[in-house]
Coordinates of C-alpha atoms and ligand atoms in Angstrom, one line a residue:
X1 CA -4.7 18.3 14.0
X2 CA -4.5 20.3 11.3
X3 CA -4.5 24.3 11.4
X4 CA -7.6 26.3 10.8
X5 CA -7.7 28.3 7.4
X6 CA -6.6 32.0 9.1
X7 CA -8.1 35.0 7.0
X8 CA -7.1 37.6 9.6
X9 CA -5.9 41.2 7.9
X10 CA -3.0 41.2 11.1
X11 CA -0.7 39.7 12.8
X12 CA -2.0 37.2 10.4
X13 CA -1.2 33.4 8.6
X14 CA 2.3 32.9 8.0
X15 CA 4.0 29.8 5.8
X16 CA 3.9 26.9 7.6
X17 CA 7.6 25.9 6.5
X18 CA 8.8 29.8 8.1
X19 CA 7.3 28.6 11.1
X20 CA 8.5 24.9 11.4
X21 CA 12.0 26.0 10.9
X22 CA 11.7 28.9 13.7
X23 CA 10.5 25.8 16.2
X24 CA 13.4 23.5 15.0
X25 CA 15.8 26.3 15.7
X26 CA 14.2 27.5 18.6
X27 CA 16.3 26.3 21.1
X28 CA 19.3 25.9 19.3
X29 CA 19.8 28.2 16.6
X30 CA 23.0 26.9 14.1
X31 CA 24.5 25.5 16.6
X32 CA 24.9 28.3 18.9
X33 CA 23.1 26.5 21.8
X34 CA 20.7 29.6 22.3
X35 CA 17.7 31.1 20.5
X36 CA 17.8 34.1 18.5
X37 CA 15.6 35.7 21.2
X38 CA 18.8 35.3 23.5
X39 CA 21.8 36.0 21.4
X40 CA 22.9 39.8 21.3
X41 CA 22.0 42.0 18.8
X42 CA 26.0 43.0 18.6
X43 CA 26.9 39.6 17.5
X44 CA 27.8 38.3 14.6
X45 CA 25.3 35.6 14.1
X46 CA 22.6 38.2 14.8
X47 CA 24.6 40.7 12.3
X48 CA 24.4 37.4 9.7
X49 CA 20.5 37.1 10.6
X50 CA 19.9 40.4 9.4
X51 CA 23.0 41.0 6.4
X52 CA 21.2 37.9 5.0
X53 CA 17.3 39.5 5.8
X54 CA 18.5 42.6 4.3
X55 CA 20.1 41.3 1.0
X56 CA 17.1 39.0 0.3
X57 CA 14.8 41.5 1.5
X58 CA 17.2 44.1 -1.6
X59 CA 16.7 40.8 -4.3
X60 CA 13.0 40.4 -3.9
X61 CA 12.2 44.2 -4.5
X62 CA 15.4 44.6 -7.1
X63 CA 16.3 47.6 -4.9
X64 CA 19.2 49.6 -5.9
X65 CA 21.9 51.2 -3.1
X66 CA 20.3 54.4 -3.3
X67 CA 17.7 53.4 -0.9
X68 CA 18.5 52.1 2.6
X69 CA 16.7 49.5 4.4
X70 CA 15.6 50.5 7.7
X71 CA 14.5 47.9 9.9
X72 CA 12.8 49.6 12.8
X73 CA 10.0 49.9 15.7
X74 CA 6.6 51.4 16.2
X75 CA 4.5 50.1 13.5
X76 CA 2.9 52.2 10.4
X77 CA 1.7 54.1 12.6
X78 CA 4.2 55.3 14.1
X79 CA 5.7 56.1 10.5
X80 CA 3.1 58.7 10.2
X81 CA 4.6 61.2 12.7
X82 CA 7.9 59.7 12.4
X83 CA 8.5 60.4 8.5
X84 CA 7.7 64.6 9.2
X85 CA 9.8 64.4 12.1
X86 CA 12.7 62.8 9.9
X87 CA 12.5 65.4 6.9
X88 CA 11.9 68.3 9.1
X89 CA 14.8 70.1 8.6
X90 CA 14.1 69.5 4.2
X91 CA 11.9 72.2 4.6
X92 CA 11.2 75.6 6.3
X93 CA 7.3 74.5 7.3
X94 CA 6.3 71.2 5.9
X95 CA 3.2 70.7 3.5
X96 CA 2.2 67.6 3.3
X97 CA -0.2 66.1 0.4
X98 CA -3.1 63.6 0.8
X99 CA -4.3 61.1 -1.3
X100 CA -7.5 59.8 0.9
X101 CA -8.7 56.3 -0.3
X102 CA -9.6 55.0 3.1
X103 CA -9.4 54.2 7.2
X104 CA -5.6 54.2 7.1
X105 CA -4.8 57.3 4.6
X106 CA -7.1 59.4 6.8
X107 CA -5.4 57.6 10.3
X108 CA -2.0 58.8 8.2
X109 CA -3.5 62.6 7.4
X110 CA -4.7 63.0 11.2
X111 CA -1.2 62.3 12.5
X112 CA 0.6 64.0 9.5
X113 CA -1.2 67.5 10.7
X114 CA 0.2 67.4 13.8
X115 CA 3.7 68.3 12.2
X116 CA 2.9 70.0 9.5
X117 CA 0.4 71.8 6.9
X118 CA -1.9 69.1 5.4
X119 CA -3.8 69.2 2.1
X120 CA -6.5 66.5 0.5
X121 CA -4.7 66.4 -3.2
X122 CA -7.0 63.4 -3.8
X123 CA -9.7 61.4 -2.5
X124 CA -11.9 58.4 -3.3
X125 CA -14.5 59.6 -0.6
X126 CA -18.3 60.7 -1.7
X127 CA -18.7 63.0 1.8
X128 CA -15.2 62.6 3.9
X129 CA -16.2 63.6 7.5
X130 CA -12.8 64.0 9.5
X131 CA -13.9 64.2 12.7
X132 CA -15.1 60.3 11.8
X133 CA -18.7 60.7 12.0
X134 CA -20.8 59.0 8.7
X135 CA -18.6 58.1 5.5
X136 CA -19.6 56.7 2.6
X137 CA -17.7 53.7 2.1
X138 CA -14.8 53.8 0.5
X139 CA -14.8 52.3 -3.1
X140 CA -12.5 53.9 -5.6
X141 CA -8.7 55.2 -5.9
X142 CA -9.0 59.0 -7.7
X143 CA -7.0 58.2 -11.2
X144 CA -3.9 60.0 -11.0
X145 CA -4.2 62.6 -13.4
X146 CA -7.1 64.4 -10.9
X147 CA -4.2 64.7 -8.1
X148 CA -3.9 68.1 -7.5
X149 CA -0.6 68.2 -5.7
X150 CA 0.5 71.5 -4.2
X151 CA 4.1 73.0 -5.8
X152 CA 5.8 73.2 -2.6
X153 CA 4.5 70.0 -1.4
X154 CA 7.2 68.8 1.0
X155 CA 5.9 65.2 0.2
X156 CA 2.5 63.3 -0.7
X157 CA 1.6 60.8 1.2
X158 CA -0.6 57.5 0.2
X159 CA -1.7 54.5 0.8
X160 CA -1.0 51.7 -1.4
X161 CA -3.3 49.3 -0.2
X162 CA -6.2 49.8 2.2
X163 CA -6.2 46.6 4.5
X164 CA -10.3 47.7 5.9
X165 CA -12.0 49.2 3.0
X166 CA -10.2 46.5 0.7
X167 CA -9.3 49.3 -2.1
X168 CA -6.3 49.1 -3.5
X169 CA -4.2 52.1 -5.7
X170 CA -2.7 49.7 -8.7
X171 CA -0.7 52.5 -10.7
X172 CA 1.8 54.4 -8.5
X173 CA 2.8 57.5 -10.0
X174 CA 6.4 57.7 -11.6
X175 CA 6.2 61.7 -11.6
X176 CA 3.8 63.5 -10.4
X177 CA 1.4 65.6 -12.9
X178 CA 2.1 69.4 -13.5
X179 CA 4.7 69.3 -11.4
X180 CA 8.5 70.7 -12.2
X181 CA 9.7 69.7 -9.1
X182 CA 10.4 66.4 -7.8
X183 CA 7.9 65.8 -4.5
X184 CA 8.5 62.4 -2.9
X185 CA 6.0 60.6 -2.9
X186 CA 5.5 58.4 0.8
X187 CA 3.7 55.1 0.2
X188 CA 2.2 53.3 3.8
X189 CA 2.4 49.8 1.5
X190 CA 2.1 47.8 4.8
X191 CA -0.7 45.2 3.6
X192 CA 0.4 44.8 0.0
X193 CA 4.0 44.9 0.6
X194 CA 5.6 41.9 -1.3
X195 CA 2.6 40.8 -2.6
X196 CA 3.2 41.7 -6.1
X197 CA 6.2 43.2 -7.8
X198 CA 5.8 47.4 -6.3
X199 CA 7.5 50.4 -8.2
X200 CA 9.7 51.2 -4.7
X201 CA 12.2 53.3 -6.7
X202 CA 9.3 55.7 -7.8
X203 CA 8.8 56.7 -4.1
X204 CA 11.0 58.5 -1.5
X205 CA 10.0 56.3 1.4
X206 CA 8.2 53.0 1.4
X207 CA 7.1 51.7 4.6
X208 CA 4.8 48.5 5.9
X209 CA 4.2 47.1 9.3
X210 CA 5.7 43.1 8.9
X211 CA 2.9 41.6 10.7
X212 CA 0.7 41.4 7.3
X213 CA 2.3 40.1 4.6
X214 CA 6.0 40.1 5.6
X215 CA 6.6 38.4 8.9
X216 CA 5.7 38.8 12.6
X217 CA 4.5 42.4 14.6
X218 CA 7.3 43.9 16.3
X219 CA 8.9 44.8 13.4
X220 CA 8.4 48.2 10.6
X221 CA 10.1 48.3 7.3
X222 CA 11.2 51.4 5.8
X223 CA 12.5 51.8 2.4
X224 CA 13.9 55.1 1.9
X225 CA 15.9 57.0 -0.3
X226 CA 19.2 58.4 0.4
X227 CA 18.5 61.9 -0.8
X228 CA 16.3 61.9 2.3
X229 CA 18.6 61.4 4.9
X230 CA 19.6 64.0 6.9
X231 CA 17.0 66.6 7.4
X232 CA 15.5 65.2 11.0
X233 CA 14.4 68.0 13.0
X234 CA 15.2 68.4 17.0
X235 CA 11.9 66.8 18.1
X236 CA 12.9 63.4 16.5
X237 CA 14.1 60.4 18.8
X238 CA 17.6 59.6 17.5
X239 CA 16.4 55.8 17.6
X240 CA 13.7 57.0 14.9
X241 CA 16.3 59.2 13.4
X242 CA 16.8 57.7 9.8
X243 CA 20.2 58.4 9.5
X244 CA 21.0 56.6 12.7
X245 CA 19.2 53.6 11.5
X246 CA 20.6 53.4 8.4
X247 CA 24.2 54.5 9.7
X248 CA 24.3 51.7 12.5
X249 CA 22.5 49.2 9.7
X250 CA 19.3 48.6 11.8
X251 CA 21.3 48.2 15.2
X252 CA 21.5 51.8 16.4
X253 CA 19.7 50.3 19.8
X254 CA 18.1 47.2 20.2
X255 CA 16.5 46.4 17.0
X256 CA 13.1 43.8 17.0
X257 CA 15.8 41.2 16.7
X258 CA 13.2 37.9 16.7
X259 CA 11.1 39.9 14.4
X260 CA 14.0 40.4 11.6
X261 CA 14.7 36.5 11.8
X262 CA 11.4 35.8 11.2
X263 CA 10.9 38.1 8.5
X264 CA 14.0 36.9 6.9
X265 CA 12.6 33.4 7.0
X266 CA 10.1 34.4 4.8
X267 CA 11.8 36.4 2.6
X268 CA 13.6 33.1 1.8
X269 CA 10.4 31.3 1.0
X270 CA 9.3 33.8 -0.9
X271 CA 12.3 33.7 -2.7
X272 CA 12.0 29.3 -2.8
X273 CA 8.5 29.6 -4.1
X274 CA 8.8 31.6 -7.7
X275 CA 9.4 35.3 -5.8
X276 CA 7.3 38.3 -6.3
X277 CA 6.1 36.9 -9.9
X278 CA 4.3 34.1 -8.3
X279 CA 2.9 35.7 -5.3
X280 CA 1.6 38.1 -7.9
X281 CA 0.7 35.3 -9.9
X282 CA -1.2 33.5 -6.6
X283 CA -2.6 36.2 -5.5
X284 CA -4.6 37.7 -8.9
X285 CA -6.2 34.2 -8.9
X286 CA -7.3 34.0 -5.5
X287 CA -8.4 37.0 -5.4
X288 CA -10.3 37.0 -8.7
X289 CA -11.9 33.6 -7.5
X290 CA -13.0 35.0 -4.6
X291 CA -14.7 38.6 -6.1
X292 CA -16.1 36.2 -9.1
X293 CA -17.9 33.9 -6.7
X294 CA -19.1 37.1 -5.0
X295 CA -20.4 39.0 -7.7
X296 CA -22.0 35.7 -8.7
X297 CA -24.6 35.8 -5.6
X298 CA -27.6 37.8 -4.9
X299 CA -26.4 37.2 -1.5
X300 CA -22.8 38.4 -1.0
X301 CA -22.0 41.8 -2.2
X302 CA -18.5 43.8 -2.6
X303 CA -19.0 47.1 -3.8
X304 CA -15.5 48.3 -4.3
X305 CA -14.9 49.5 -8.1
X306 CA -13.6 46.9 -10.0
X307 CA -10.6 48.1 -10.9
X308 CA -9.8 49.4 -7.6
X309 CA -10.2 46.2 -5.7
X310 CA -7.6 44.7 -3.6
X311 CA -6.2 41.7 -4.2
X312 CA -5.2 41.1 -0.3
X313 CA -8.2 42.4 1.5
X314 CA -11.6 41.3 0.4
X315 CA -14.0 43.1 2.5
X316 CA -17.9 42.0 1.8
X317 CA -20.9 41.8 3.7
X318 CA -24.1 39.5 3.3
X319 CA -27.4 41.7 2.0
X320 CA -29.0 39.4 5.2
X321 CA -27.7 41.7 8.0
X322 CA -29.6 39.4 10.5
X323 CA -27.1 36.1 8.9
X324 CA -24.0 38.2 9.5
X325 CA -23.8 36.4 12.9
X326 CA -23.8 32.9 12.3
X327 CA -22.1 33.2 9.1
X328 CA -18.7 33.9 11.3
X329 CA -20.1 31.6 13.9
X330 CA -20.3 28.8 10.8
X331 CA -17.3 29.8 9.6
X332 CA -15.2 29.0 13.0
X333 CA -16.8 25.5 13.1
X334 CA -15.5 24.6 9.5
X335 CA -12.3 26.2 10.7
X336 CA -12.0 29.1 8.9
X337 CA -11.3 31.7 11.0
X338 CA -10.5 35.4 11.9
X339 CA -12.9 36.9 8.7
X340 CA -14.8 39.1 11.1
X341 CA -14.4 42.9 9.5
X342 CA -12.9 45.9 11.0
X343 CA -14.4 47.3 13.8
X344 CA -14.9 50.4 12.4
X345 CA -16.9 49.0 9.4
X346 CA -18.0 45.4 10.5
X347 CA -19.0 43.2 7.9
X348 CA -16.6 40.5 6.8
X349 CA -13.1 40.3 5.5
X350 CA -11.0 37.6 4.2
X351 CA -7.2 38.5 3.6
X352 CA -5.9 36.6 1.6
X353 CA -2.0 37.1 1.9
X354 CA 0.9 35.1 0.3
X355 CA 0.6 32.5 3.0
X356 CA -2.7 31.7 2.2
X357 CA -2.9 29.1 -0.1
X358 CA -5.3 28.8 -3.2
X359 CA -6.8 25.5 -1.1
X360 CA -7.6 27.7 1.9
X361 CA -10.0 30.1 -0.6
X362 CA -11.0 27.0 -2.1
X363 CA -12.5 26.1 1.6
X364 CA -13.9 29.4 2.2
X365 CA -15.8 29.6 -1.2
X366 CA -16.9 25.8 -0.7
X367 CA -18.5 27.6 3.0
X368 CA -20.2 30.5 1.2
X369 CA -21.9 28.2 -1.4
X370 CA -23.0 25.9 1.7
X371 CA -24.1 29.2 3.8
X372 CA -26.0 30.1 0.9
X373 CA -27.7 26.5 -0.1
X374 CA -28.9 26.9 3.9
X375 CA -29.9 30.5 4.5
X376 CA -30.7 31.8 1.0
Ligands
PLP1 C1 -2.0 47.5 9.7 C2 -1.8 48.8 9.0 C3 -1.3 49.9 9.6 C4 -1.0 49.9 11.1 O1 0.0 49.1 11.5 P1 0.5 49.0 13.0 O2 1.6 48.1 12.9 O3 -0.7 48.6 13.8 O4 0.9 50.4 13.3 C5 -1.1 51.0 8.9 N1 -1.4 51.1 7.6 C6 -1.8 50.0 6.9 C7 -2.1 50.1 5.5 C8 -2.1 48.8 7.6 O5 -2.5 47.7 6.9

């Protein structure tokens, strides 16, 4: 039988070859006689799993020495109170700068204020309610010359790419405005993290969760520069402790070793199928197939600004509430699954990561013009 067309923003689709090589060497892998899942982390075919992860992982992104790789635990959102922890000591309190554009940058500033002094230097919200009551939905990333970035900003935190709201900030900043200072800038790039060719080196720390578009949950990504090492404060875990991590190369304790195979599995096909260029390439045209057909209808609707819309998360609802129902309910008998929205926002929401071929929004389109022909 053949596998449903998966639209799921997390743990979501991953490329069919990735995964039909993890089976063939799941009991056996190279000739070891054991899975990876039962090999130490200490030994040296795990250290080759993750030398090779790591130096395809460096090729894909172009990324010079000055930044380690960090392969570590916890998720994004963990990162959120792990990254003050870890630069702690940088500073004598820490003032940390928002830019708001939706669910996750305001998840991020929530944690962030635990450990330090928070500050909105940016938002793409009408009437931002913190305490989560009624938002306006979030349809624009603030241009970059409105940021107003504090001059003792230990660092400014955004979100390249918000996987609900299905906004997406295209230019990163390569210094930021009216500033003499350098402030690093912290990108959460978790759901558009090699989906196009990103401008890492302009950031201190890049971080995503795998489970989106790099590989399976278990396993968090950090990117970070050098210059940042160092400056953890006492409340940080030493296994969270960045200068552990990247000191004992991703193996100061037990590292999500299954997690980095897989991963490094499709950083290889990534790397077999026209790298970051094509999944670029890919991705622009599905995604501008998709929005096209939308804004086509009287009957589907987006309402994210056009420049501002993501090419990995397509959130959209129908203007029918009463069909939202057995649209999904349609949708999982023509086996295309998992497009329910977030729960915080409902609607619908068809990711459309690197494994998801052009064919698969090809079926999904096919299913909206049917829906339509029916209902409409
Ligand atoms: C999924 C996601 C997160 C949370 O990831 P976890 O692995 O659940 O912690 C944070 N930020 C963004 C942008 C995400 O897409």
């Amino acid at each position: 039988m053949s596998r449903p067309w998966n639209f799921s923003a997390g743990p979501s689709t991953l490329p069919k070859p990735v995964l039909e090589q993890a089976a063939s060497e799941m009991l056996d892998w190279h000739g070891t006689g054991i899975s990876v899942m039962e090999m130490s982390h200490r030994s040296r075919h795990f250290c080759q799993i993750r030398d090779e992860a790591e130096a395809d992982l460096r090729e894909l992104l172009a990324l010079p020495d000055d930044y380690a790789v960090l392969f570590t635990t916890g998720g994004a959102t963990t990162e959120n109170a792990v990254i003050p922890m870890n630069l702690m000591r940088r500073h004598k309190e820490l003032a940390i700068d928002f830019i708001l554009t939706g669910y996750w940058s305001i998840r991020s500033f929530k944690e962030a204020s635990r450990y330090g002094n928070v500050k909105v230097a940016a938002s793409g919200g009408y009437s931002i309610r913190l305490d989560g009551a009624e938002q306006q939905p979030w349809t624009w990333t603030p241009p970059v010359q409105t940021w107003s970035v504090r001059q003792n900003a230990s660092y400014l935190h955004m979100c390249s790419n918000e996987t609900v709201d299905g906004v997406e900030i295209t230019e990163w900043p390569v210094s930021l405005p009216r500033l003499k200072v350098k402030i690093p800038l912290v990108v959460d790039a978790s759901s558009n993290f090699l989906s196009r060719p990103l401008p890492i080196t302009n950031t201190g720390i890049t971080f995503a969760s795998a489970q989106k578009n790099a590989g399976a949950a278990g396993l968090t990504i950090v990117l970070v520069h050098r210059d940042l090492l160092g400056y953890s404060g006492i409340n940080c875990p030493s296994s969270l402790n960045y200068t552990n991590i990247a000191k004992f190369r991703s193996c100061y304790n037990t590292p999500p070793a299954y997690s980095i195979y897989i991963s490094g599995l499709v950083f290889k096909w990534i790397k077999n199928n026209g790298a970051l260029e094509n999944m670029e390439k890919q991705n622009r045209l599905k995604s501008n197939w998709l929005y096209s057909y939308i804004d086509s209808t009287e009957f589907y609707s987006n309402s994210v600004h056009h420049a501002s819309r993501s090419r990995t998360n397509i959130p959209f609802r129908l203007y029918r509430k009463a069909l939202h129902e057995p649209f999904i309910r349609g949708a999982k008998e023509a086996r295309l699954i998992q497009l329910e929205g977030h729960r915080s926002i409902g609607g619908i929401r068809a990711s459309l990561y690197n494994a998801l071929p052009l064919s698969g929004v090809s079926a999904l389109i096919e299913y909206m013009k049917d829906f339509e022909y029916r209902y409409g």
